Amino acid sequence: AGLRNKGFLIYSITTETPGISDTQVIEIAVAKQGYIITEDKDFGDELVYRKTHRIGSMLLRIVDMPIESRIKLVIVTFGDHAVDLKNCFSVLTSKKLRIRKYTL
């Protein structure tokens, strides 16, 4: 709800298409020209290894904050780094943001 309230269009895999494969999630993101936000480290590995250049993605590694603070951090991060995050893989922790550009 926090991202939706800030004007982001959200497609929730958990709500819309639960149980689909990581590959299908990536296909949906590409088709919708979307951005993937996940807390699943294995899924993050899938994104990096597949080198999905047409979408951006962020792995959240934030366990030391309440959910409201996590949402706020994600919103601020997108506000401050929207251009930098496009078509990159990033990792967000409570302390820092790492952005990894996909290499061709």
mmCIF file of C-alpha atoms in Angstrom:
data_model
loop_
_atom_site.group_PDB
_atom_site.id
_atom_site.type_symbol
_atom_site.label_atom_id
_atom_site.label_comp_id
_atom_site.label_asym_id
_atom_site.label_seq_id
_atom_site.Cartn_x
_atom_site.Cartn_y
_atom_site.Cartn_z
ATOM 1 C CA ALA A 1 0.000 0.000 0.000
ATOM 2 C CA GLY A 2 2.877 2.397 0.726
ATOM 3 C CA LEU A 3 4.195 2.386 -2.831
ATOM 4 C CA ARG A 4 0.708 2.560 -4.322
ATOM 5 C CA ASN A 5 -0.050 5.607 -2.154
ATOM 6 C CA LYS A 6 2.984 7.327 -3.682
ATOM 7 C CA GLY A 7 1.704 6.785 -7.220
ATOM 8 C CA PHE A 8 3.627 3.634 -8.138
ATOM 9 C CA LEU A 9 1.768 1.079 -10.255
ATOM 10 C CA ILE A 10 2.178 -2.237 -8.480
ATOM 11 C CA TYR A 11 1.731 -5.740 -9.860
ATOM 12 C CA SER A 12 2.014 -8.096 -6.924
ATOM 13 C CA ILE A 13 3.017 -11.616 -7.906
ATOM 14 C CA THR A 14 1.834 -12.874 -4.512
ATOM 15 C CA THR A 15 -1.643 -11.464 -5.132
ATOM 16 C CA GLU A 16 -2.050 -11.677 -8.914
ATOM 17 C CA THR A 17 -0.204 -14.841 -9.941
ATOM 18 C CA PRO A 18 1.044 -16.745 -6.879
ATOM 19 C CA GLY A 19 3.234 -19.769 -7.359
ATOM 20 C CA ILE A 20 4.653 -18.909 -10.775
ATOM 21 C CA SER A 21 8.301 -19.572 -11.581
ATOM 22 C CA ASP A 22 11.064 -16.966 -11.352
ATOM 23 C CA THR A 23 11.350 -17.073 -15.140
ATOM 24 C CA GLN A 24 7.645 -16.241 -15.453
ATOM 25 C CA VAL A 25 8.042 -13.341 -13.003
ATOM 26 C CA ILE A 26 10.838 -11.935 -15.158
ATOM 27 C CA GLU A 27 8.737 -12.404 -18.314
ATOM 28 C CA ILE A 28 5.863 -10.454 -16.723
ATOM 29 C CA ALA A 29 8.211 -7.639 -15.690
ATOM 30 C CA VAL A 30 9.659 -7.434 -19.200
ATOM 31 C CA ALA A 31 6.195 -7.464 -20.806
ATOM 32 C CA LYS A 32 4.951 -4.734 -18.454
ATOM 33 C CA GLN A 33 8.217 -2.782 -18.695
ATOM 34 C CA GLY A 34 8.295 -3.055 -14.936
ATOM 35 C CA TYR A 35 10.777 -3.165 -12.124
ATOM 36 C CA ILE A 36 11.202 -6.128 -9.783
ATOM 37 C CA ILE A 37 11.513 -5.671 -6.035
ATOM 38 C CA THR A 38 12.193 -8.856 -4.091
ATOM 39 C CA GLU A 39 13.461 -10.114 -0.750
ATOM 40 C CA ASP A 40 14.272 -13.543 -2.199
ATOM 41 C CA LYS A 41 18.062 -13.884 -2.509
ATOM 42 C CA ASP A 42 17.737 -16.890 -4.819
ATOM 43 C CA PHE A 43 15.583 -14.793 -7.114
ATOM 44 C CA GLY A 44 18.244 -12.068 -7.043
ATOM 45 C CA ASP A 45 20.765 -14.657 -8.225
ATOM 46 C CA GLU A 46 18.417 -15.594 -11.064
ATOM 47 C CA LEU A 47 18.224 -11.964 -12.203
ATOM 48 C CA VAL A 48 21.987 -11.505 -12.164
ATOM 49 C CA TYR A 49 22.773 -14.788 -13.922
ATOM 50 C CA ARG A 50 20.116 -14.274 -16.603
ATOM 51 C CA LYS A 51 21.371 -10.704 -17.133
ATOM 52 C CA THR A 52 17.915 -9.349 -17.802
ATOM 53 C CA HIS A 53 18.923 -6.060 -19.401
ATOM 54 C CA ARG A 54 15.447 -4.794 -20.202
ATOM 55 C CA ILE A 55 14.296 -4.386 -16.606
ATOM 56 C CA GLY A 56 15.673 -3.136 -13.356
ATOM 57 C CA SER A 57 15.496 -5.044 -10.134
ATOM 58 C CA MET A 58 16.204 -4.565 -6.461
ATOM 59 C CA LEU A 59 16.991 -7.143 -3.826
ATOM 60 C CA LEU A 60 15.942 -5.949 -0.384
ATOM 61 C CA ARG A 61 18.236 -7.127 2.401
ATOM 62 C CA ILE A 62 16.559 -5.210 5.213
ATOM 63 C CA VAL A 63 15.821 -7.302 8.269
ATOM 64 C CA ASP A 64 16.661 -4.809 10.981
ATOM 65 C CA MET A 65 13.749 -2.398 10.368
ATOM 66 C CA PRO A 66 9.979 -2.540 10.838
ATOM 67 C CA ILE A 67 7.957 -2.899 7.617
ATOM 68 C CA GLU A 68 6.810 0.753 7.623
ATOM 69 C CA SER A 69 10.441 1.900 7.750
ATOM 70 C CA ARG A 70 11.383 -0.521 4.966
ATOM 71 C CA ILE A 71 8.648 0.862 2.728
ATOM 72 C CA LYS A 72 9.729 4.419 3.468
ATOM 73 C CA LEU A 73 13.363 3.538 2.653
ATOM 74 C CA VAL A 74 12.351 1.982 -0.681
ATOM 75 C CA ILE A 75 10.264 5.056 -1.583
ATOM 76 C CA VAL A 76 13.095 7.449 -0.691
ATOM 77 C CA THR A 77 15.593 5.305 -2.609
ATOM 78 C CA PHE A 78 13.453 5.369 -5.745
ATOM 79 C CA GLY A 79 12.925 9.109 -5.364
ATOM 80 C CA ASP A 80 16.643 9.782 -5.028
ATOM 81 C CA HIS A 81 17.994 7.225 -7.536
ATOM 82 C CA ALA A 82 15.266 6.564 -10.125
ATOM 83 C CA VAL A 83 17.530 7.209 -13.123
ATOM 84 C CA ASP A 84 20.431 5.201 -11.670
ATOM 85 C CA LEU A 85 18.230 2.173 -10.914
ATOM 86 C CA LYS A 86 16.858 1.781 -14.423
ATOM 87 C CA ASN A 87 18.010 -1.443 -16.122
ATOM 88 C CA CYS A 88 20.335 -2.306 -13.225
ATOM 89 C CA PHE A 89 20.403 -4.841 -10.433
ATOM 90 C CA SER A 90 20.621 -3.234 -7.016
ATOM 91 C CA VAL A 91 20.809 -4.370 -3.433
ATOM 92 C CA LEU A 92 19.309 -2.190 -0.716
ATOM 93 C CA THR A 93 20.191 -2.616 2.947
ATOM 94 C CA SER A 94 19.327 -0.348 5.842
ATOM 95 C CA LYS A 95 22.809 1.171 5.525
ATOM 96 C CA LYS A 96 23.521 1.408 1.788
ATOM 97 C CA LEU A 97 22.452 0.951 -1.809
ATOM 98 C CA ARG A 98 24.643 -0.986 -4.246
ATOM 99 C CA ILE A 99 23.858 -0.622 -7.938
ATOM 100 C CA ARG A 100 25.249 -3.111 -10.400
ATOM 101 C CA LYS A 101 24.964 -2.220 -14.055
ATOM 102 C CA TYR A 102 24.304 -5.177 -16.298
ATOM 103 C CA THR A 103 27.212 -5.887 -18.625
ATOM 104 C CA LEU A 104 26.527 -7.054 -22.136
#
